[in-house]
XYZ file of C-alpha atoms in Angstrom:
691
model
C -2.971 -36.573 8.951
C -5.850 -36.497 6.474
C -6.096 -32.963 5.059
C -9.878 -33.401 4.795
C -9.957 -33.438 8.607
C -8.166 -30.088 9.012
C -9.779 -26.676 9.512
C -7.314 -23.785 9.406
C -9.150 -20.943 11.102
C -8.390 -17.276 11.834
C -10.418 -15.515 14.501
C -10.727 -11.808 13.686
C -12.577 -8.847 15.157
C -12.191 -5.269 16.236
C -11.120 -4.317 19.763
C -13.450 -5.289 22.578
C -15.600 -7.896 20.814
C -14.293 -10.768 22.961
C -12.473 -12.690 20.245
C -9.772 -14.109 22.521
C -12.415 -15.038 25.116
C -14.203 -16.993 22.380
C -10.969 -18.744 21.416
C -10.451 -19.671 25.075
C -14.001 -21.069 25.221
C -13.404 -23.131 22.077
C -10.212 -24.589 23.567
C -11.993 -25.381 26.836
C -14.993 -26.946 25.104
C -12.643 -29.188 23.109
C -10.702 -30.077 26.288
C -7.522 -28.697 24.720
C -7.034 -26.783 27.986
C -8.142 -27.757 31.482
C -9.592 -24.404 32.535
C -11.469 -21.583 30.880
C -8.919 -18.800 30.460
C -9.908 -15.209 31.177
C -8.537 -12.089 29.484
C -9.686 -9.834 32.345
C -8.027 -12.023 34.969
C -4.811 -12.390 32.955
C -5.143 -16.196 32.675
C -5.793 -16.467 28.920
C -3.805 -19.200 27.178
C -3.521 -17.147 23.980
C -2.751 -13.684 25.437
C 0.443 -14.744 27.173
C 2.847 -11.884 26.414
C 3.346 -9.503 29.350
C 2.223 -6.527 27.258
C -0.993 -8.358 26.299
C -1.794 -9.259 29.905
C -1.168 -5.654 30.987
C -3.379 -4.103 28.303
C -5.973 -6.908 28.128
C -5.719 -7.058 24.348
C -4.019 -9.228 21.739
C -0.821 -7.817 20.256
C 0.448 -10.755 18.222
C -1.264 -13.711 16.572
C -1.345 -16.742 18.870
C -1.807 -20.376 17.839
C -3.358 -23.488 19.344
C -4.765 -26.636 17.708
C -7.771 -28.494 19.090
C -9.648 -31.698 18.265
C -13.381 -31.615 17.582
C -15.352 -34.506 16.158
C -12.200 -36.199 14.831
C -11.170 -32.973 13.082
C -8.129 -30.835 13.889
C -9.061 -27.162 14.133
C -5.966 -24.954 13.905
C -6.868 -21.751 15.751
C -5.123 -18.474 14.957
C -6.170 -15.737 17.382
C -5.344 -12.440 15.663
C -5.191 -8.935 17.218
C -8.282 -6.743 16.984
C -6.503 -3.447 17.736
C -5.841 -1.449 14.552
C -2.235 -0.790 15.620
C -1.536 -4.475 14.959
C -3.536 -4.907 11.760
C -0.401 -6.202 10.014
C -0.565 -9.351 12.174
C -4.161 -9.921 11.111
C -3.402 -9.390 7.429
C -0.574 -11.932 7.549
C -2.744 -14.507 9.354
C -5.428 -14.138 6.683
C -2.806 -14.960 4.063
C -2.385 -18.457 5.501
C -5.925 -19.123 6.782
C -8.539 -21.209 4.968
C -11.519 -19.620 6.720
C -12.522 -16.990 9.265
C -14.682 -16.564 12.343
C -15.540 -12.872 12.585
C -16.469 -11.945 16.156
C -18.724 -8.918 16.796
C -20.217 -7.368 19.910
C -23.979 -7.838 20.326
C -24.498 -4.230 21.460
C -22.075 -2.525 19.073
C -21.506 -4.927 16.139
C -20.114 -2.432 13.611
C -17.193 -0.387 14.910
C -14.925 1.997 12.981
C -12.483 -0.759 11.980
C -15.080 -3.432 11.126
C -15.214 -2.414 7.464
C -11.421 -2.462 7.194
C -11.078 -5.940 8.682
C -13.976 -7.324 6.639
C -12.486 -5.910 3.437
C -9.259 -7.794 4.218
C -11.254 -11.024 4.620
C -13.053 -10.479 1.315
C -9.823 -9.553 -0.447
C -8.483 -13.012 0.409
C -11.776 -14.644 -0.669
C -12.136 -16.509 2.630
C -15.372 -18.219 3.712
C -16.543 -16.816 7.041
C -18.881 -17.286 9.978
C -20.050 -14.347 12.092
C -20.312 -14.853 15.834
C -22.422 -12.314 17.744
C -20.732 -12.360 21.143
C -21.584 -10.953 24.546
C -25.285 -11.699 24.268
C -25.462 -11.381 28.064
C -24.703 -7.637 27.930
C -27.329 -5.057 28.763
C -29.198 -3.938 25.593
C -27.881 -6.947 23.636
C -30.067 -7.796 20.631
C -29.259 -10.563 18.174
C -31.777 -9.383 15.577
C -30.545 -5.780 15.723
C -26.933 -6.907 15.435
C -27.705 -9.040 12.374
C -29.578 -6.188 10.664
C -26.754 -3.736 11.408
C -24.204 -6.117 9.913
C -26.340 -6.722 6.840
C -26.669 -3.006 6.152
C -23.088 -1.968 6.936
C -21.321 -4.850 5.163
C -23.961 -5.512 2.500
C -24.097 -9.215 3.310
C -26.604 -12.003 2.988
C -26.508 -13.213 6.570
C -28.347 -16.396 7.522
C -28.790 -17.246 11.226
C -27.762 -20.820 12.031
C -28.348 -20.380 15.762
C -30.569 -18.025 17.749
C -30.343 -16.939 21.392
C -32.579 -18.073 24.215
C -33.175 -14.831 26.038
C -30.952 -11.752 25.961
C -28.977 -9.537 28.351
C -29.500 -10.760 31.938
C -31.941 -13.454 30.792
C -29.591 -14.933 28.178
C -29.120 -18.599 29.063
C -28.396 -20.513 25.872
C -29.170 -20.900 22.196
C -31.028 -23.001 19.646
C -28.958 -24.722 16.958
C -31.110 -24.407 13.825
C -29.130 -27.082 11.967
C -29.549 -29.810 14.576
C -32.793 -28.355 15.964
C -31.579 -28.629 19.544
C -31.380 -26.177 22.412
C -28.211 -25.805 24.491
C -28.409 -24.293 27.963
C -25.583 -23.001 30.140
C -24.609 -24.838 33.327
C -22.935 -23.345 36.365
C -19.688 -25.256 35.758
C -19.015 -23.482 32.435
C -20.369 -26.278 30.235
C -23.619 -26.543 28.272
C -26.237 -29.291 28.080
C -28.718 -30.215 25.368
C -32.361 -29.444 26.096
C -35.741 -29.162 24.411
C -36.447 -26.056 22.377
C -38.510 -23.665 24.562
C -42.182 -23.796 23.558
C -42.455 -20.013 23.278
C -39.734 -20.073 20.612
C -41.142 -22.942 18.533
C -42.861 -20.800 15.896
C -39.855 -18.472 15.436
C -37.462 -21.394 15.272
C -39.531 -23.164 12.614
C -39.631 -20.019 10.478
C -35.864 -19.527 10.732
C -35.298 -23.205 10.077
C -37.345 -22.864 6.878
C -35.168 -19.938 5.770
C -32.062 -21.984 6.497
C -33.299 -24.913 4.419
C -34.122 -22.542 1.574
C -30.597 -21.102 1.628
C -29.190 -24.631 1.624
C -31.355 -25.669 -1.327
C -30.464 -22.714 -3.535
C -26.763 -23.632 -3.375
C -27.201 -26.958 -5.146
C -29.329 -27.650 -8.232
C -30.261 -31.142 -7.066
C -31.285 -29.924 -3.628
C -33.215 -27.017 -5.130
C -35.224 -29.351 -7.339
C -36.025 -31.570 -4.361
C -36.985 -28.524 -2.277
C -39.278 -27.110 -4.960
C -41.032 -30.443 -5.264
C -41.917 -30.167 -1.597
C -39.649 -32.916 -0.302
C -37.861 -32.538 3.032
C -34.091 -32.213 2.956
C -32.153 -34.505 5.249
C -29.807 -32.965 7.875
C -26.876 -34.181 5.779
C -28.290 -32.475 2.674
C -28.836 -29.246 4.587
C -25.203 -29.279 5.708
C -24.102 -30.085 2.145
C -26.056 -27.152 0.712
C -25.024 -24.687 3.367
C -21.378 -25.657 2.985
C -21.538 -25.085 -0.762
C -23.192 -21.699 -0.331
C -20.734 -20.542 2.319
C -17.648 -21.672 0.378
C -18.958 -20.007 -2.763
C -19.606 -16.746 -0.943
C -23.364 -16.850 -1.592
C -24.141 -16.087 2.035
C -22.533 -15.909 5.467
C -23.842 -17.859 8.476
C -24.203 -16.123 11.823
C -24.508 -17.599 15.296
C -24.319 -16.196 18.799
C -23.221 -16.720 22.369
C -21.416 -15.369 25.417
C -17.798 -16.486 25.336
C -16.874 -15.699 28.948
C -19.669 -18.077 30.030
C -18.756 -20.617 27.338
C -22.154 -20.341 25.670
C -22.032 -20.948 21.928
C -18.468 -22.228 21.604
C -19.421 -25.875 21.030
C -22.101 -24.908 18.509
C -19.572 -22.735 16.707
C -17.116 -25.637 16.555
C -19.828 -27.798 14.979
C -20.349 -25.083 12.359
C -16.613 -24.862 11.705
C -16.333 -28.611 11.133
C -19.530 -28.874 9.069
C -19.484 -25.694 7.015
C -15.980 -24.318 6.657
C -13.539 -25.721 4.077
C -10.583 -28.038 4.533
C -7.286 -27.403 2.693
C -8.496 -29.897 0.082
C -11.688 -27.878 -0.446
C -9.636 -24.710 -0.928
C -7.765 -26.376 -3.787
C -4.143 -26.313 -4.927
C -1.748 -23.542 -4.001
C -0.107 -21.539 -6.783
C 3.440 -20.195 -6.810
C 6.380 -19.538 -9.132
C 9.336 -21.630 -10.149
C 12.263 -19.662 -8.633
C 14.466 -20.303 -11.682
C 12.098 -19.903 -14.632
C 9.420 -17.698 -13.089
C 6.747 -19.964 -14.523
C 3.585 -20.623 -12.549
C 3.522 -23.936 -10.679
C 0.920 -25.542 -8.401
C 0.944 -27.901 -5.452
C -1.962 -30.129 -4.475
C -2.963 -29.913 -0.777
C -2.188 -33.551 -0.072
C 0.260 -35.286 2.229
C 1.862 -37.058 -0.739
C 2.591 -33.925 -2.802
C 6.051 -32.248 -2.747
C 6.447 -30.190 0.399
C 5.733 -26.446 0.351
C 5.116 -23.992 3.177
C 5.117 -20.252 3.803
C 6.981 -18.756 6.765
C 4.540 -16.090 7.896
C 5.829 -15.237 11.363
C 9.089 -15.170 13.291
C 9.261 -15.384 17.080
C 12.470 -14.326 18.811
C 13.352 -14.927 22.430
C 16.623 -14.015 24.180
C 16.724 -17.477 25.772
C 14.796 -19.925 23.567
C 16.199 -18.566 20.315
C 14.415 -17.977 17.042
C 11.313 -19.808 15.811
C 10.091 -19.678 12.207
C 6.314 -20.238 12.091
C 5.033 -21.757 8.852
C 1.756 -22.831 7.317
C 2.055 -26.070 5.319
C 0.314 -26.025 1.936
C 1.409 -29.395 0.544
C 3.383 -32.469 1.513
C 4.403 -33.793 4.915
C 6.984 -32.385 7.312
C 8.829 -34.783 9.623
C 11.654 -34.084 12.092
C 15.311 -33.855 11.049
C 15.556 -32.920 7.400
C 16.610 -30.359 4.807
C 14.435 -27.797 3.068
C 15.174 -25.359 0.264
C 14.584 -21.651 0.815
C 14.158 -20.267 -2.740
C 14.146 -16.683 -1.428
C 17.677 -16.876 -0.007
C 18.871 -19.811 -2.106
C 19.958 -21.623 1.050
C 19.292 -25.191 2.095
C 18.135 -25.143 5.695
C 18.803 -27.985 8.093
C 16.162 -28.376 10.812
C 15.511 -30.656 13.773
C 12.247 -30.889 15.681
C 8.872 -29.955 14.217
C 6.950 -27.999 16.864
C 3.241 -27.445 17.319
C 2.534 -24.059 18.926
C 0.112 -24.194 21.871
C -0.081 -20.681 23.240
C 3.223 -19.897 24.955
C 4.473 -23.489 24.757
C 5.691 -25.747 21.967
C 5.065 -29.468 21.579
C 7.144 -31.725 19.278
C 5.152 -33.602 16.628
C 6.138 -36.556 14.471
C 4.458 -35.332 11.279
C 2.519 -32.326 10.000
C 0.608 -31.909 6.759
C -1.453 -29.442 4.681
C -3.337 -26.860 6.713
C -1.255 -27.232 9.844
C 0.755 -24.453 11.467
C 4.081 -25.540 12.952
C 7.421 -23.994 13.885
C 11.056 -24.787 13.150
C 13.851 -23.546 15.404
C 17.077 -21.731 14.563
C 16.837 -21.540 10.776
C 19.814 -19.436 9.715
C 18.763 -17.780 6.458
C 14.972 -17.830 6.611
C 12.891 -14.754 7.374
C 9.195 -13.906 7.499
C 7.692 -14.058 4.023
C 10.070 -16.752 2.758
C 9.022 -20.079 1.267
C 10.341 -23.461 2.390
C 9.981 -26.369 -0.010
C 11.308 -29.747 -1.065
C 14.748 -29.248 -2.687
C 13.780 -31.419 -5.655
C 10.534 -29.490 -6.319
C 11.227 -25.761 -5.847
C 8.359 -23.284 -5.591
C 8.156 -19.710 -4.338
C 4.901 -18.572 -2.721
C 3.727 -14.983 -2.594
C 3.516 -13.123 0.705
C 1.381 -10.046 1.436
C 1.895 -6.326 1.143
C 1.982 -4.973 4.659
C 0.536 -1.611 5.741
C 2.885 1.358 5.827
C 3.906 2.712 9.272
C 2.239 6.017 10.124
C 3.912 7.271 13.310
C 7.627 7.915 13.880
C 9.820 8.732 16.858
C 13.501 9.379 17.393
C 14.841 6.766 19.787
C 17.975 6.686 21.908
C 19.139 4.650 24.905
C 18.756 6.168 28.342
C 22.136 4.760 29.382
C 25.376 5.534 27.601
C 27.017 2.470 26.160
C 23.686 0.869 25.156
C 23.979 1.939 21.508
C 25.012 -1.548 20.431
C 22.321 -3.194 22.568
C 19.606 -0.978 21.107
C 20.661 -1.873 17.563
C 20.567 -5.589 18.348
C 17.195 -5.327 20.092
C 15.597 -3.423 17.213
C 17.003 -5.918 14.723
C 15.433 -8.812 16.638
C 12.118 -6.984 16.983
C 12.079 -6.266 13.238
C 12.383 -9.998 12.586
C 9.183 -10.498 14.591
C 7.298 -7.450 13.371
C 7.558 -6.446 9.723
C 5.479 -3.301 10.298
C 8.272 -1.903 12.474
C 10.667 0.183 10.396
C 14.056 1.416 11.633
C 16.313 3.899 9.861
C 18.964 6.469 10.647
C 18.401 9.975 9.314
C 21.772 10.958 7.779
C 21.068 14.659 8.186
C 19.809 14.797 11.766
C 21.832 11.683 12.752
C 18.820 10.418 14.701
C 17.755 6.770 14.898
C 14.102 6.716 13.823
C 11.546 3.995 14.525
C 8.207 3.975 12.710
C 5.122 1.975 13.641
C 1.378 1.674 13.141
C 0.346 3.925 16.034
C 1.016 4.984 19.608
C 0.082 1.640 21.173
C 2.348 -0.161 18.701
C 5.304 2.095 19.575
C 4.639 1.861 23.326
C 4.528 -1.943 23.304
C 7.756 -2.091 21.298
C 9.476 0.046 23.916
C 8.143 -2.197 26.690
C 9.298 -5.342 24.889
C 12.781 -3.877 24.394
C 13.023 -3.351 28.136
C 11.555 -6.745 29.078
C 13.199 -9.011 26.496
C 16.500 -7.234 25.861
C 17.093 -5.084 28.933
C 17.300 -1.816 26.974
C 15.660 1.319 28.393
C 15.045 3.954 25.724
C 13.772 7.508 25.419
C 11.483 8.683 22.613
C 11.230 12.156 21.134
C 9.648 13.774 18.127
C 12.060 13.511 15.169
C 13.780 16.713 14.133
C 12.587 18.066 10.800
C 15.350 17.783 8.148
C 15.222 21.400 6.961
C 17.586 22.626 4.249
C 19.009 26.028 3.350
C 19.409 27.621 -0.059
C 19.722 31.066 -1.668
C 17.238 33.226 -3.561
C 19.463 35.361 -5.768
C 22.884 35.550 -7.395
C 25.729 37.282 -5.604
C 28.798 38.088 -7.708
C 32.248 39.099 -6.592
C 32.232 37.588 -3.114
C 35.783 37.953 -1.764
C 37.307 36.551 1.397
C 40.929 36.794 2.525
C 42.263 34.420 5.152
C 45.426 35.792 6.765
C 46.990 34.615 9.965
C 50.433 35.457 11.361
C 51.335 34.101 14.775
C 55.092 33.707 14.506
C 56.825 31.266 12.262
C 55.040 30.176 9.094
C 51.811 32.122 8.452
C 48.572 31.315 6.612
C 47.370 33.217 3.564
C 44.678 32.598 0.972
C 42.211 34.773 -0.907
C 39.295 33.485 -3.005
C 36.830 35.248 -5.315
C 33.454 33.554 -5.876
C 30.275 34.095 -7.844
C 27.421 32.337 -6.009
C 24.094 31.636 -7.736
C 20.966 29.530 -7.106
C 20.215 26.298 -8.991
C 16.829 24.724 -9.799
C 15.320 22.719 -6.946
C 16.878 19.301 -6.630
C 20.122 20.039 -8.518
C 22.270 19.944 -5.373
C 25.650 21.627 -5.901
C 27.807 22.663 -8.835
C 31.401 23.878 -8.708
C 32.993 25.712 -11.618
C 36.712 26.403 -11.722
C 37.170 29.484 -13.957
C 40.629 30.692 -12.960
C 42.828 32.537 -15.424
C 46.424 33.474 -14.910
C 48.483 32.185 -11.994
C 47.111 34.184 -9.055
C 46.040 30.870 -7.533
C 48.144 27.764 -8.211
C 45.901 25.005 -9.568
C 47.024 22.546 -6.911
C 44.942 24.522 -4.394
C 41.659 24.074 -6.338
C 40.798 20.652 -4.783
C 41.191 22.189 -1.315
C 38.778 24.984 -2.266
C 36.211 22.478 -3.532
C 36.639 20.346 -0.407
C 36.082 23.430 1.749
C 32.865 24.214 -0.141
C 31.481 20.711 0.405
C 32.282 21.008 4.098
C 30.673 24.440 4.333
C 27.471 23.123 2.739
C 26.984 20.611 5.534
C 26.029 23.405 7.936
C 24.546 26.562 6.482
C 25.046 30.017 8.012
C 21.326 30.663 8.489
C 20.410 27.940 11.016
C 23.014 25.216 10.612
C 21.037 23.082 8.153
C 22.649 21.661 4.954
C 22.823 24.028 1.970
C 21.506 22.780 -1.394
C 20.894 23.946 -4.951
C 23.844 26.346 -5.156
C 26.475 26.948 -7.832
C 29.885 28.414 -6.964
C 32.112 29.869 -9.677
C 35.726 30.176 -8.480
C 37.195 32.746 -10.848
C 40.104 34.433 -9.036
C 42.099 34.840 -5.842
C 45.515 35.479 -4.431
C 48.232 33.347 -2.904
C 51.575 33.709 -1.119
C 54.567 31.693 -2.182
C 55.417 30.813 1.438
C 52.277 31.175 3.586
C 49.663 29.680 1.220
C 48.623 26.085 1.810
C 45.774 23.712 1.126
C 44.439 24.307 4.631
C 44.523 28.083 4.156
C 42.550 27.861 0.892
C 40.073 25.406 2.456
C 39.404 27.828 5.333
C 39.076 30.759 2.906
C 36.579 28.795 0.784
C 34.437 27.947 3.823
C 34.286 31.531 5.040
C 33.729 33.003 1.574
C 30.852 30.598 0.960
C 29.172 31.518 4.262
C 29.605 35.215 3.507
C 28.180 34.807 0.011
C 25.131 32.763 1.167
C 24.234 35.393 3.753
C 24.434 38.087 1.044
C 22.365 36.095 -1.485
C 19.073 36.218 0.473
C 19.191 32.817 2.148
C 15.978 30.945 2.889
C 14.869 27.772 4.640
C 13.404 24.801 2.781
C 11.082 22.283 4.429
C 10.159 18.749 3.347
C 6.725 18.315 1.800
C 5.009 14.925 1.903
C 2.339 13.471 -0.335
C -0.565 12.116 1.702
C -3.297 9.759 0.547
C -6.068 9.813 3.146
C -9.063 7.463 3.064
C -11.985 8.651 5.185
C -15.760 8.095 5.437
C -17.952 10.455 3.411
C -19.214 12.210 6.540
C -15.688 13.154 7.631
C -14.406 14.672 4.372
C -15.235 18.259 5.303
C -13.437 17.998 8.633
C -10.394 16.443 6.987
C -10.081 19.131 4.306
C -10.509 21.893 6.890
C -7.849 20.283 9.056
C -5.437 19.982 6.115
C -5.906 23.657 5.268
C -5.035 24.493 8.863
C -1.808 22.520 8.436
C -0.759 24.540 5.374
C -1.735 21.610 3.181
C -2.810 21.703 -0.464
C -5.581 19.313 -1.495
C -4.592 17.978 -4.915
C -7.644 15.860 -5.652
C -10.354 13.515 -4.406
C -11.537 10.097 -5.538
C -14.939 8.753 -4.482
C -15.404 5.229 -3.170
C -18.313 3.280 -1.746
C -19.071 5.180 1.443
C -15.659 6.818 1.593
C -13.448 9.347 -0.159
C -9.734 9.263 -0.952
C -8.154 12.686 -0.425
C -4.743 13.415 -1.934
C -2.787 16.324 -0.491
C 0.662 17.880 -0.205
C 1.490 18.910 3.357
C 4.631 20.119 5.178
C 6.127 17.250 7.183
C 6.398 19.501 10.244
C 2.588 19.687 10.364
C 1.830 15.947 10.206
C 4.410 14.139 12.334
C 1.641 12.877 14.630
C -1.149 12.872 12.071
C -2.044 9.252 12.898
C -3.281 10.328 16.327
C -5.156 13.347 14.976
C -6.816 11.379 12.152
C -8.094 8.821 14.656
C -9.662 11.645 16.636
C -11.217 13.311 13.572
C -12.728 10.120 12.152
C -13.406 8.056 15.298
C -10.716 5.649 14.153
C -12.269 5.109 10.707
C -9.624 6.925 8.651
C -6.386 5.589 7.225
C -3.530 7.245 5.357
C -0.208 6.734 3.686
C 2.584 9.281 3.455
C 5.647 9.513 1.232
C 8.285 12.195 0.563
C 7.417 14.579 -2.261
C 9.789 17.581 -2.497
C 11.101 20.636 -0.654
C 9.499 24.103 -0.582
C 10.459 27.431 1.005
C 9.282 27.951 4.575
C 7.019 31.017 5.017
C 9.093 33.931 6.415
C 7.199 34.188 9.723
C 7.773 30.490 10.450
C 11.348 30.599 9.185
C 12.238 33.256 11.762
C 10.987 31.004 14.578
C 12.853 27.957 13.227
C 16.105 29.927 12.888
C 15.744 31.350 16.397
C 15.059 27.884 17.833
C 18.076 26.424 16.021
C 20.367 29.136 17.340
C 19.027 28.681 20.876
C 19.604 24.926 20.674
C 23.155 25.524 19.450
C 23.881 27.875 22.350
C 22.566 25.255 24.780
C 24.952 22.740 23.245
């Protein structure tokens, strides 16, 4: 397939703008599907997962190609919900252009700036689509002005609505100077431009021509000399301006009524770039590390990026890849430079919503899938074995919300591990780890909706029912002062051989982070040296569960300087028991204290929310370490006890109306305030008594 006739397109938005409805309208207009799918009715081709149908929102990126004016448009319908922003970021990595869908009544929502910044970071040409023009209070002009101000864009209307709200019935295409009116059967028909709009349309058309002319020196000269630009020249100029980022076109419609979809497809074909227009892809030679390029042609050596993995208990594993160069045909071998493996594959599959269709060949710009690759994961490159190249992936957002997870049924431990492993292959923003101290299995995700859908998918796809709980805080215990001359005698006589051991310790605190030190300082032969390893082993065992609340003991030095033994009743076990009890006695006498984990937080919030955020952090025993100004936002750096921010993602959303983001990483341990320590110790003892 000619790469010039490919448009690789990501549809992005924030929640509720009607992005998937627009994708459904585009598919219907192009006759790629036989009926207009509806998100509300659960019949959408692209929202086919059970969790998507239930929530009426996109959770994963869905794919479907369509044909429009002899051009293949590869649609990628990305999630708008912030919990699944990782899916959107990955799709933008492999897209050539973007349609950004906004709501006509509320065009700039809390996450609009975040999503738009991701588009700009990738340098992708874009078209804005003002959707839901049939809503009450819908205003195209107001929406355009709001977008201009909030995103600081040069927006140029390429279509304007005919009517608004209840009277909205079509639009005027300013490029072709035609009106398109909605019909009852969900299609549109060309019509004359309404007379009452003629003056406005001519003015906007003049602005459009001026934007087109300024993008090309030859066209500008012709325009300034007063000559009319041809429709082809207008398209040429607008395409150059859009690809160069000089301005962003904006059109409008009502997706659920299929108004505007065909005009948008014309804009996509005319104005947005092909893989050839985007130029060669750059990567690294996996052996030398040198930069190498691949031309986006069918004849070039093959290269593709695996940007998504789909797992299914029945159909198996699909690796979804975007082709950057070369041609992929069924039944061949590809090199994976990330794993070093040569992968054998069979069919090449085109993804069409929930179904897959075999294809005979696929080239630059196309998104296809290969089944059952053994050593290929998301983020890996596949390339021709004779021309190796390794393509970069993206840095994914860090999970912000964690839960302890366990199966509801005993015996499902193995099933839960397998299910989480499969889900991690699909979703790189899901993190799974086992806390060695609390022995809990912890899952971390991008928010509550993300975690909830993962739990639902585990039940539906893998038959595992799980329970979630707040993770236990990994507190530690230590001592505040030195205690010398701690003596413990272990003596037991129950008939037959007895047990006897006596140890003398000096116990002292170490600087934070030093862990444990053991010093053997025996003199004389009161304690045979062969019992020293048993003493040290007993100390390590005693440190696993401190006497204060049962948490591990850290930053302690024990000096073993004397003791007593019995030639018959002393044994390694006796000295181990004596060491354990002497250590516990000494810790309790050396003013023990609890330590809690402190995390470093980097919080990005709008300027108007900074005061609330700082006040909230102070209420969480946090320490603000600094602030960095940005354009319309502030970055707040703080140190906060982990116990105070386990569900901070939910609280930050509430404080900033969903506009704030944060990252969190372990920093160090600090002493728990005495009043809180008493409560923690009491709770730990109560839990122990309850078993």
